[in-house]
mmCIF file of C-alpha atoms in Angstrom:
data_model
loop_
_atom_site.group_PDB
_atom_site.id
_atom_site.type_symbol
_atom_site.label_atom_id
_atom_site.label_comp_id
_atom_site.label_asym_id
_atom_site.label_seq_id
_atom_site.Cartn_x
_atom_site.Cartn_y
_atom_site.Cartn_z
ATOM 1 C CA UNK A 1 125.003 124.372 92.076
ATOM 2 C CA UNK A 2 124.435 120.541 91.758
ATOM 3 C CA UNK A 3 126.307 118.205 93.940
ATOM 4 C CA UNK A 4 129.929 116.772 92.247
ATOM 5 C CA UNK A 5 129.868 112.906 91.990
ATOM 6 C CA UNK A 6 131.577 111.685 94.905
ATOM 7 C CA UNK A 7 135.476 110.299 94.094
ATOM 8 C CA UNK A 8 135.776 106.469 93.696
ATOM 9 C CA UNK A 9 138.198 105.673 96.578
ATOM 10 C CA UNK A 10 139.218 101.575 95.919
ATOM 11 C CA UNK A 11 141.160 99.335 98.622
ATOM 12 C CA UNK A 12 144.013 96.996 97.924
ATOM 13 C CA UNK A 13 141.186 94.277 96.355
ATOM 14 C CA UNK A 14 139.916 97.550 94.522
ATOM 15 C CA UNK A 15 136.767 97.527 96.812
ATOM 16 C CA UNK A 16 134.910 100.764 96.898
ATOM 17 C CA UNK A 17 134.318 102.725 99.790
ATOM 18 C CA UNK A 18 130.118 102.776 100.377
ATOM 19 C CA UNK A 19 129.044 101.910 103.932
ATOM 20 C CA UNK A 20 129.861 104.152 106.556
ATOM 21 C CA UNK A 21 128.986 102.830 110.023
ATOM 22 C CA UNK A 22 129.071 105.238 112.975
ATOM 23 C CA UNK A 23 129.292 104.577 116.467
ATOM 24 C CA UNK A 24 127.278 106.627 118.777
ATOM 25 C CA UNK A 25 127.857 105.287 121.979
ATOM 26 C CA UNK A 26 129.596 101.823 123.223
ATOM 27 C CA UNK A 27 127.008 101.678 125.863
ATOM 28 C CA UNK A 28 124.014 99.496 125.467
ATOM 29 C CA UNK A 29 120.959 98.943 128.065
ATOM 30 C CA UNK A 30 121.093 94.972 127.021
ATOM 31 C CA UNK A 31 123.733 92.948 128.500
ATOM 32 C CA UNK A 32 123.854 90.282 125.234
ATOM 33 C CA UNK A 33 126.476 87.967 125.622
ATOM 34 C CA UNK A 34 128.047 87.555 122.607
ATOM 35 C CA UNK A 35 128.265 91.082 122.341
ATOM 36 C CA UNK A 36 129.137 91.918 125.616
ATOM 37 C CA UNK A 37 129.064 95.849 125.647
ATOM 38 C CA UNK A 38 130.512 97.996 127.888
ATOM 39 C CA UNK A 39 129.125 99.775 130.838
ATOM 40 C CA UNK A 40 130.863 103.048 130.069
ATOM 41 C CA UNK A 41 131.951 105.112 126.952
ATOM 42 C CA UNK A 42 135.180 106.219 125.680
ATOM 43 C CA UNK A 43 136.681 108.870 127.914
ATOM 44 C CA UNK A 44 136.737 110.889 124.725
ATOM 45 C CA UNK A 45 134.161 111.320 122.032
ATOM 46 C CA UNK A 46 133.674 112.456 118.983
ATOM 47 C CA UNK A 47 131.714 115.927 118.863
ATOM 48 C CA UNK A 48 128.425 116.355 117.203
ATOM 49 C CA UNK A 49 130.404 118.651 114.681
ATOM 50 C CA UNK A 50 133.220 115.928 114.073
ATOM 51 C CA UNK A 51 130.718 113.528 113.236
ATOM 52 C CA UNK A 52 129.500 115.667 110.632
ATOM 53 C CA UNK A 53 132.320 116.399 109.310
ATOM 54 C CA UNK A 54 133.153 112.780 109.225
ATOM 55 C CA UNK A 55 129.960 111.453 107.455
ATOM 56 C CA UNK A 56 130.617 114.535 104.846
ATOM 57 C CA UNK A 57 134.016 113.369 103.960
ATOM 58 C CA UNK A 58 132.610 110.070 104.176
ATOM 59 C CA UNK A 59 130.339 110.803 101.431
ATOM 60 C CA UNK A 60 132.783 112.887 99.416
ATOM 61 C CA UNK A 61 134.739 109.850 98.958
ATOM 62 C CA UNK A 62 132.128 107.358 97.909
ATOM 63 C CA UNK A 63 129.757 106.839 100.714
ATOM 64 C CA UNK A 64 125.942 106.161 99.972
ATOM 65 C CA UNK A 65 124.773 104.315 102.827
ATOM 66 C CA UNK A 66 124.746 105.545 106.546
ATOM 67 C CA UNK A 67 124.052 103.243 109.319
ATOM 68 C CA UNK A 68 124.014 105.156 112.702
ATOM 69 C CA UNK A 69 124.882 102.068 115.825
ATOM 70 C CA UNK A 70 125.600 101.816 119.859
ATOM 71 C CA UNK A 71 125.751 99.513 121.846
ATOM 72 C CA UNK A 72 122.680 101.322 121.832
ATOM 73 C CA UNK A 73 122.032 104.400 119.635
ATOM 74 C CA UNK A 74 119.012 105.279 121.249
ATOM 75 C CA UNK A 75 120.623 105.676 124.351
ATOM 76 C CA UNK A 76 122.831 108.881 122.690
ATOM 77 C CA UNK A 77 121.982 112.497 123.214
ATOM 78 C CA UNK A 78 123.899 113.228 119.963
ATOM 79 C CA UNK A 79 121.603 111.449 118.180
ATOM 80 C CA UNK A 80 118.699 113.487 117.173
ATOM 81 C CA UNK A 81 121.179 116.423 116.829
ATOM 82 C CA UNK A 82 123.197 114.724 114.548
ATOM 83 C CA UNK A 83 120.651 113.815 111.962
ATOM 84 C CA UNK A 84 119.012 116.654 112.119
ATOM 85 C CA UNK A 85 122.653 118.170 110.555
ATOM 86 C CA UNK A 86 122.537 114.852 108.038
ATOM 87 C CA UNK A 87 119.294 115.708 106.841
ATOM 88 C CA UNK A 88 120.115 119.713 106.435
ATOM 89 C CA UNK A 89 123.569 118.312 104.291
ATOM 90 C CA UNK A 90 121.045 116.268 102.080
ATOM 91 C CA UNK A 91 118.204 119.170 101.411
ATOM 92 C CA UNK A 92 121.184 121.305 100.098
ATOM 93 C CA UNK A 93 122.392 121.294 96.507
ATOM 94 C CA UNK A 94 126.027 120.801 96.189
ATOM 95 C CA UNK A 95 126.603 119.716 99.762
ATOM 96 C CA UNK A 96 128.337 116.042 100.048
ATOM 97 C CA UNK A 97 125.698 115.189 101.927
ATOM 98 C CA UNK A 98 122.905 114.848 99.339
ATOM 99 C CA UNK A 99 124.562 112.201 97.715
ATOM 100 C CA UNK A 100 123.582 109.724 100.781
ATOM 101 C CA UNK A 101 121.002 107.500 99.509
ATOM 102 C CA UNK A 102 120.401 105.577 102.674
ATOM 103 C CA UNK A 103 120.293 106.669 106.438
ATOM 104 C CA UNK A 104 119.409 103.638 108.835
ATOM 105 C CA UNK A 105 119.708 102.830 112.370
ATOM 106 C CA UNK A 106 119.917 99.457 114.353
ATOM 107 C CA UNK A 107 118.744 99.324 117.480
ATOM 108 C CA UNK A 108 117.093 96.573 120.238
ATOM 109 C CA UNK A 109 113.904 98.569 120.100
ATOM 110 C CA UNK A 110 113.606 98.522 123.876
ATOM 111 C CA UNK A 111 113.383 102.442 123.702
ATOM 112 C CA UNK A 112 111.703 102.924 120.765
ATOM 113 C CA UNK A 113 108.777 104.705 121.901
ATOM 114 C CA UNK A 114 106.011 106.647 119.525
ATOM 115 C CA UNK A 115 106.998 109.674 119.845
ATOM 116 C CA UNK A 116 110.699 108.474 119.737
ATOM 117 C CA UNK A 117 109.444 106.546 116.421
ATOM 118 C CA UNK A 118 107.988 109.899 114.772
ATOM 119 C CA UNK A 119 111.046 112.006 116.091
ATOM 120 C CA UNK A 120 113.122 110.284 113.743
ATOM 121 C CA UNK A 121 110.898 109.584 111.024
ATOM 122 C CA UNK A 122 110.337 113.486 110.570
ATOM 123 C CA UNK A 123 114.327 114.531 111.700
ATOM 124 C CA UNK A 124 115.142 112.330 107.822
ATOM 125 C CA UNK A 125 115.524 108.506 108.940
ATOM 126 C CA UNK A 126 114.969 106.096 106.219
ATOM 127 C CA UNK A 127 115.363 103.117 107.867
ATOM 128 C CA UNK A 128 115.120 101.126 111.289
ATOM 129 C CA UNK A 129 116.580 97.511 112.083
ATOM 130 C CA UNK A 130 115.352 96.263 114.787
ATOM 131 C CA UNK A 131 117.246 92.946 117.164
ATOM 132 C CA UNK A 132 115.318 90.361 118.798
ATOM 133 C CA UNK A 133 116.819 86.845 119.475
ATOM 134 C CA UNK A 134 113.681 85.405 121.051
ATOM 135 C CA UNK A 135 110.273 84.816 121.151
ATOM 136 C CA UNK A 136 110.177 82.803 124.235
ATOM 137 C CA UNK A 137 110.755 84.916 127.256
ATOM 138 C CA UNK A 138 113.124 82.599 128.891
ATOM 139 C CA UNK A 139 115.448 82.496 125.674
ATOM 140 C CA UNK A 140 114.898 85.973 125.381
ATOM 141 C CA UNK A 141 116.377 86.951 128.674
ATOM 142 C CA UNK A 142 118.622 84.917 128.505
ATOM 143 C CA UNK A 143 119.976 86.266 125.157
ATOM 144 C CA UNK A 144 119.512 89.677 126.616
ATOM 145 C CA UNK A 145 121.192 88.827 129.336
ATOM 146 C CA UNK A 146 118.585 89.794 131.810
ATOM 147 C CA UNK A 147 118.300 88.682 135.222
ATOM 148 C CA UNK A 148 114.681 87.010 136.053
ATOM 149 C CA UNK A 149 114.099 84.491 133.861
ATOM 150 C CA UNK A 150 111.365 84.358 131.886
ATOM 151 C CA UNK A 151 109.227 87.416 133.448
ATOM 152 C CA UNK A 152 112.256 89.647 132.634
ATOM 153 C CA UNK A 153 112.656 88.170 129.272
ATOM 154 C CA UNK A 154 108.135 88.360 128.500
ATOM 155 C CA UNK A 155 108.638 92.361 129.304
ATOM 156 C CA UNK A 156 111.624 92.717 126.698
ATOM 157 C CA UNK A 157 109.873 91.305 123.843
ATOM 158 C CA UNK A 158 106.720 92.882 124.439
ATOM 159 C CA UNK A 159 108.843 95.932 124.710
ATOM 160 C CA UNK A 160 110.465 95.422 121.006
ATOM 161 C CA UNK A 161 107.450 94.549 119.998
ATOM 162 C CA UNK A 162 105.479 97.805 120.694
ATOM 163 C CA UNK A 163 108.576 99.372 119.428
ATOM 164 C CA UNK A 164 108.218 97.374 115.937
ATOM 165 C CA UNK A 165 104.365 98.705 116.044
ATOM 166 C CA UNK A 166 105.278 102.639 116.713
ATOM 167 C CA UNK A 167 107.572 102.360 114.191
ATOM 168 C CA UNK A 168 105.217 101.172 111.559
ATOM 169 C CA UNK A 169 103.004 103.995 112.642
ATOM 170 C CA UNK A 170 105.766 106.388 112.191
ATOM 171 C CA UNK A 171 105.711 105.664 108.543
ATOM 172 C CA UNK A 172 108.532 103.155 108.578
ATOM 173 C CA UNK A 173 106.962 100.573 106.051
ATOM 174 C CA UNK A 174 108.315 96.817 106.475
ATOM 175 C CA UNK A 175 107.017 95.951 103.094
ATOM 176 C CA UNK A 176 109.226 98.862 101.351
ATOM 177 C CA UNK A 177 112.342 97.770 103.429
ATOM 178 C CA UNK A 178 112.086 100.547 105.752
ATOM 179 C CA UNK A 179 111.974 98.481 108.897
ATOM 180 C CA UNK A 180 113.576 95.040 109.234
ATOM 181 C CA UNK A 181 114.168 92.259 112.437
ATOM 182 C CA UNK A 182 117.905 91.118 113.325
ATOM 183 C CA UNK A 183 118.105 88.015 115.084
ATOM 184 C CA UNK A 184 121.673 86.182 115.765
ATOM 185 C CA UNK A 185 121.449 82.383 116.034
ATOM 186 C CA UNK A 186 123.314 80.607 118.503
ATOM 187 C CA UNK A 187 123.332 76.802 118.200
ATOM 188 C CA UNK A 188 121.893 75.510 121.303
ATOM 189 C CA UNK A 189 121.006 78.832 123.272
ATOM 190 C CA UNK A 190 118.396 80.163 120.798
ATOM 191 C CA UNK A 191 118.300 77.992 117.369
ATOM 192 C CA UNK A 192 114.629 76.730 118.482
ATOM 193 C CA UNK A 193 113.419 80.367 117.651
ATOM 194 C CA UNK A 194 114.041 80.049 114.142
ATOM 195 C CA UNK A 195 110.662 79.125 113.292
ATOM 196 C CA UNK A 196 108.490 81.599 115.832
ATOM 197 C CA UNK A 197 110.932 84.489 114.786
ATOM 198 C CA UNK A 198 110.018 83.885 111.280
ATOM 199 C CA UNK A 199 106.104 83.629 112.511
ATOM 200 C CA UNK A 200 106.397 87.176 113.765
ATOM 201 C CA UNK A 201 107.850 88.340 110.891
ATOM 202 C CA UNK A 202 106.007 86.922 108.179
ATOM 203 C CA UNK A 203 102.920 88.283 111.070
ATOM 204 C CA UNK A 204 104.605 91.695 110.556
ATOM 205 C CA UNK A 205 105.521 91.171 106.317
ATOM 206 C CA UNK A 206 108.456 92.420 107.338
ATOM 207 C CA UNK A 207 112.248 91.268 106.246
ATOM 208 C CA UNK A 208 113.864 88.643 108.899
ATOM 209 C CA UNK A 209 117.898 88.434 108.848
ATOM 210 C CA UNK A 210 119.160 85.545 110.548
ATOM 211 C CA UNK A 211 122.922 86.284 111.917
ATOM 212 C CA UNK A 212 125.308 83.437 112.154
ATOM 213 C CA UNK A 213 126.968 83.880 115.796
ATOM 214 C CA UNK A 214 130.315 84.969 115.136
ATOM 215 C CA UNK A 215 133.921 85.455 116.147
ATOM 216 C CA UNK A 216 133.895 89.337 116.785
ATOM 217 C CA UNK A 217 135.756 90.440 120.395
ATOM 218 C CA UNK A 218 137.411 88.718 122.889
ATOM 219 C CA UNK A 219 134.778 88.380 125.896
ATOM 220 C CA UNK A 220 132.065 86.193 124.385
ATOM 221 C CA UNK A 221 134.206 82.439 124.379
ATOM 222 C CA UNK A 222 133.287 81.786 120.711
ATOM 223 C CA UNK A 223 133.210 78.643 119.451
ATOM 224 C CA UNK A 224 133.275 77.281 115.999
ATOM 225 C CA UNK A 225 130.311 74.343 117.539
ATOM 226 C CA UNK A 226 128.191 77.168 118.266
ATOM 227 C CA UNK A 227 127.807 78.211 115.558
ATOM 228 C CA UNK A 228 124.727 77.249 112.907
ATOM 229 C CA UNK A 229 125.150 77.501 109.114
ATOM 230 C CA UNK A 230 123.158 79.797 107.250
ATOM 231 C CA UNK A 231 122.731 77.122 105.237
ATOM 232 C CA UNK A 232 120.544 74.961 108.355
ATOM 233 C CA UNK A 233 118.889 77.769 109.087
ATOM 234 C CA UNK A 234 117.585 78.494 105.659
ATOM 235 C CA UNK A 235 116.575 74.511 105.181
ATOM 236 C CA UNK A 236 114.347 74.588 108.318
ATOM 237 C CA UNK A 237 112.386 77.119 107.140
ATOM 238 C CA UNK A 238 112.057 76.260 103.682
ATOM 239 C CA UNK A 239 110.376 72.940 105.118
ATOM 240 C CA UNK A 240 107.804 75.119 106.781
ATOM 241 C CA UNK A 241 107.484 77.802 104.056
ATOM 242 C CA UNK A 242 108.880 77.092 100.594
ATOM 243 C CA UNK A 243 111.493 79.593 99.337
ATOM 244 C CA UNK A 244 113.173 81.339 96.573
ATOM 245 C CA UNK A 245 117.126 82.230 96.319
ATOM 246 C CA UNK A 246 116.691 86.158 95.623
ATOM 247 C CA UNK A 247 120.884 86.394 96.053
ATOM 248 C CA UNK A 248 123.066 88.633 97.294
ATOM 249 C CA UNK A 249 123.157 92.638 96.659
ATOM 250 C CA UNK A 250 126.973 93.710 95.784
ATOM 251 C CA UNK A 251 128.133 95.094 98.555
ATOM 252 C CA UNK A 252 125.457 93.064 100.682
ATOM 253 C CA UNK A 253 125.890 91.483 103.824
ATOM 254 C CA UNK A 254 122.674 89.054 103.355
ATOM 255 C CA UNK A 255 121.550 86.189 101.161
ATOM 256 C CA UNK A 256 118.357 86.882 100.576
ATOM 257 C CA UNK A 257 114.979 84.587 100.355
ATOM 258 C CA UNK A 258 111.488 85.351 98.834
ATOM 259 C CA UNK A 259 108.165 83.176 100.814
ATOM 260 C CA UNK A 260 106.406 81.508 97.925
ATOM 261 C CA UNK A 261 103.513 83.310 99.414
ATOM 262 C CA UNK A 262 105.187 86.275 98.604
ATOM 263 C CA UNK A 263 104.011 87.599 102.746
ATOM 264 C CA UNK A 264 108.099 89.164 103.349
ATOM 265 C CA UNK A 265 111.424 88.107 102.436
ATOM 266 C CA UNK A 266 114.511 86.482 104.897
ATOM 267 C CA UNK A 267 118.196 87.247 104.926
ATOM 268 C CA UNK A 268 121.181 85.275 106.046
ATOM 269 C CA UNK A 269 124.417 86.479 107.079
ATOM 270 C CA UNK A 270 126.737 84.250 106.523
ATOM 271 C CA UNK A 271 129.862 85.387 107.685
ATOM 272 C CA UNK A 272 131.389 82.053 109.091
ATOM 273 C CA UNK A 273 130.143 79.754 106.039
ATOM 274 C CA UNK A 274 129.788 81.889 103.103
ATOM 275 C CA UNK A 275 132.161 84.603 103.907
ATOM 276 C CA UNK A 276 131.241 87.775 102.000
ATOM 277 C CA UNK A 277 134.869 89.807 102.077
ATOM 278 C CA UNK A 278 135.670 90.222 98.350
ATOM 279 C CA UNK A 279 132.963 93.179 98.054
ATOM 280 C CA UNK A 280 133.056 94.455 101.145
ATOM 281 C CA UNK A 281 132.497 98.029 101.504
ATOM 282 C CA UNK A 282 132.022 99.159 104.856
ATOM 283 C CA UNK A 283 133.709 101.587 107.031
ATOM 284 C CA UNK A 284 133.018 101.402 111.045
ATOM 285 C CA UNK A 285 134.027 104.613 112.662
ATOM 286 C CA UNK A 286 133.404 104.187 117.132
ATOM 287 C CA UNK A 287 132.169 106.781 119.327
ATOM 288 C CA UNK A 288 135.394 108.117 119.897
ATOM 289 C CA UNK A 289 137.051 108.315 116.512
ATOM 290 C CA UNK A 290 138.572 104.911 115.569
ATOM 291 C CA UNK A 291 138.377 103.792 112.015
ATOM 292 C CA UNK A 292 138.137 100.266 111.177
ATOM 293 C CA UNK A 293 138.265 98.555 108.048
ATOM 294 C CA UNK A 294 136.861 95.146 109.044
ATOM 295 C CA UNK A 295 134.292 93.832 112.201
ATOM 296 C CA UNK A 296 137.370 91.326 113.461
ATOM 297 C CA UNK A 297 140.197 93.971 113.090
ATOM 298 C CA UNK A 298 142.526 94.003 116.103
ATOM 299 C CA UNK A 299 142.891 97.791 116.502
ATOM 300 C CA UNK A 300 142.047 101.210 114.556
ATOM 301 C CA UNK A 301 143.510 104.247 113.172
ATOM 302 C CA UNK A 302 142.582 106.868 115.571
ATOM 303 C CA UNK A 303 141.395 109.485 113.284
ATOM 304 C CA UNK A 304 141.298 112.785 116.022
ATOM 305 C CA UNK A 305 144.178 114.188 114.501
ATOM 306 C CA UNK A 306 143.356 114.032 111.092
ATOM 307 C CA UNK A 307 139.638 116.064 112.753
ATOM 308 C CA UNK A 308 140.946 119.966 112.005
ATOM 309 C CA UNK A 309 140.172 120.433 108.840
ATOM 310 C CA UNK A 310 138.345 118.502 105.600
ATOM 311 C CA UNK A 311 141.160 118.418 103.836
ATOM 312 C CA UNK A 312 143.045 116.673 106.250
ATOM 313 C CA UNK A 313 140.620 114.360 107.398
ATOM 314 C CA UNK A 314 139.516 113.197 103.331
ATOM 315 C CA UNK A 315 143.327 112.591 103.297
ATOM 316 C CA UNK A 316 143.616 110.496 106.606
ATOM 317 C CA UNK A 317 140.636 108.097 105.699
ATOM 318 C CA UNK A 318 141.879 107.992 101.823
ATOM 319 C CA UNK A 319 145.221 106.374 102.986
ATOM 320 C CA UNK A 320 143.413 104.178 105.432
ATOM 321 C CA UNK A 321 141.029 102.683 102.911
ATOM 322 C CA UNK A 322 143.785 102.776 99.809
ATOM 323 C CA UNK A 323 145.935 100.473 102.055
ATOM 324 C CA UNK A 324 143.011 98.298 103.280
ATOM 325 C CA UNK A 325 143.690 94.291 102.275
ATOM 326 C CA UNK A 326 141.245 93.270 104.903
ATOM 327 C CA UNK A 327 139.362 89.459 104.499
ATOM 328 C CA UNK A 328 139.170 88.108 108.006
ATOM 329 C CA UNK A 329 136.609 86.178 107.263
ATOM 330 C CA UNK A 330 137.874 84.177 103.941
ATOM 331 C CA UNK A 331 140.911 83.413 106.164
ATOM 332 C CA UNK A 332 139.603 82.868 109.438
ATOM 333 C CA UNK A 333 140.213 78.743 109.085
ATOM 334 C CA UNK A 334 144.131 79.578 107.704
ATOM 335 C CA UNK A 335 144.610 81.499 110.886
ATOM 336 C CA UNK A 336 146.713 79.585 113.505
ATOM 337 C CA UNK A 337 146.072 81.526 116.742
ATOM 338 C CA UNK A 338 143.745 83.528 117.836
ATOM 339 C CA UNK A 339 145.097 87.210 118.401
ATOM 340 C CA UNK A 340 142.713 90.146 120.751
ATOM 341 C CA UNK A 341 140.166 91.851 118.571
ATOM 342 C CA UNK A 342 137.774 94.855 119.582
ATOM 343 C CA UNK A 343 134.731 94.073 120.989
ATOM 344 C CA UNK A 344 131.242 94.252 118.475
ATOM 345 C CA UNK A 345 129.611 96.702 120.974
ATOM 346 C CA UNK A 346 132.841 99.132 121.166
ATOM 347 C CA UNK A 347 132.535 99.079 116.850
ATOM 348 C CA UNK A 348 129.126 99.298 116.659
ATOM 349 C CA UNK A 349 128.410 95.711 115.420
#
């Protein structure tokens, strides 16, 4: 039995369903400020068989791309369990499952030992994205929020950066896109680690995506002045090293840059600027069930309910995405007030 192409399942801009972004935990063992997660989960989560069940609907109704997320995934017991059951779904003919192409996860790379590293390149992981803000210990920490200064802020980037190396060894191969480096750019806290977070990468030929700091949550006092263009930070590097405009995937979140020395490529994500919303295909499910449609959203649509059967759970997230006319982001500047959003740790970034 072969496996039925999955259903095209369009939004109210006739966006396709293709990202599916699953929460593990809202806990992360980083205090970042402008993601501010929280300390505790959900009362309530999701079961290791509900996930499953939701990433094999997920895929039944157009989803090729899994990205597993925290706060801190690593810090999940489920996690190892659960894609050890994604991988099983994607061995077997005629199970939803095998039509993921993609299964990622982001973490800060604080925990992401060897044998952590080789657990998850054999349990079926395709891909690891790593965040690091900093070079410099002192911006480090204090992009981490960490308390002591620059000591505290030295250990966490040596930390990430053994991770980056166990990774490698695990078979996770910068150069074929298997293992990328997040950094968000905050003008004025960390925008003077443009340049050595591009050194390590190019050290490392691996991918560097540069985040524009942005407007997600309630807790981190955003500001539109703190914020630098993808734009900037794409013209101070090309003084260094020259570049070439590679574009943007459909369905991408990153503008993408080839090095004339052809050593790596660099991303921005340009979500303030150059808002990406009219191919946007992503789905973020949180640790304890909510569906949202878009990063800013003010609230989700609890999906326990819908969790008894497949049937009734392809149904519940059909509806949701059918009626989704979500584009935050191309109307952020029409928007008068500001109204409470859920916080980027809580929906898994």
């Amino acid at each position: 039995m072969t496996c039925a192409s999955p259903a095209l399942t369009l939004d109210q801009h006739t966006r396709p369903l293709g990202v599916l972004r699953l929460s593990l935990t809202a806990r992360c063992n980083l205090a970042c400020p402008y993601c501010c997660p929280d300390s505790v989960d959900p009362p309530v989560m999701l079961t290791l068989e509900q996930q499953l069940r939701l990433i094999r609907v997920a895929a039944r109704l157009g989803v090729h791309t899994l990205r597993l997320t925290g706060g801190e995934p690593l810090l999940s017991d489920r996690l190892m369990p659960l894609l050890a059951g994604v991988a099983d779904g994607r061995r077997t003919p005629g199970d939803p499952l095998a039509g993921l192409r993609d299964v990622a996860l982001t973490t800060n790379g604080v925990l992401l030992s060897e044998q952590r590293a080789k657990a998850l390149k054999k349990t079926g992981l395709d891909r690891i994205t790593v965040s690091l803000d900093a070079v410099d210990g002192a911006v480090a920490a204090r992009m981490a929020g960490l308390r002591g200064g620059r000591i505290a802020g030295e250990g966490l980037v040596q930390q990430v950066l053994a991770g980056l190396v166990a990774a490698r060894d695990a078979g996770f191969n910068p150069a074929a896109g298997a293992l990328k480096l997040n950094a968000v750019i905050q003008r004025g806290v960390n925008d003077d680690q443009l340049i050595p977070l591009a050194e390590l990468a190019r050290s490392q030929q691996m991918e560097l995506r540069l985040i524009e700091y942005m407007d997600v949550g309630n807790r981190n006092g955003w500001r539109m002045d703190q914020v630098l263009p993808a734009e900037l930070m794409v013209q101070r590097l090309a003084e260094r090293w020259p570049l070439s405009p590679l574009g943007r995937n459909d369905g991408g979140t990153a503008r993408r840059w080839r090095y004339h020395d052809d050593v790596s490529d660099v991303g921005v994500v340009a979500s303030i600027s150059e808002p990406f919303c009219g191919d946007c295909n992503r789905l973020r499910i949180t640790a304890d069930g909510q569906a949202f449609t878009c990063l800013f959203a003010a609230q989700g649509t609890d999906l326990n309910p819908a969790m008894g059967s497949d049937q009734e759970l392809e149904q519940a997230i059909r509806a949701l995405w059918q009626r989704r006319s979500d584009r935050y982001s191309e109307e952020r500047h029409c928007k008068a007030d500001p109204v409470p959003r859920a916080e980027m740790a809580y929906l898994g970034g």
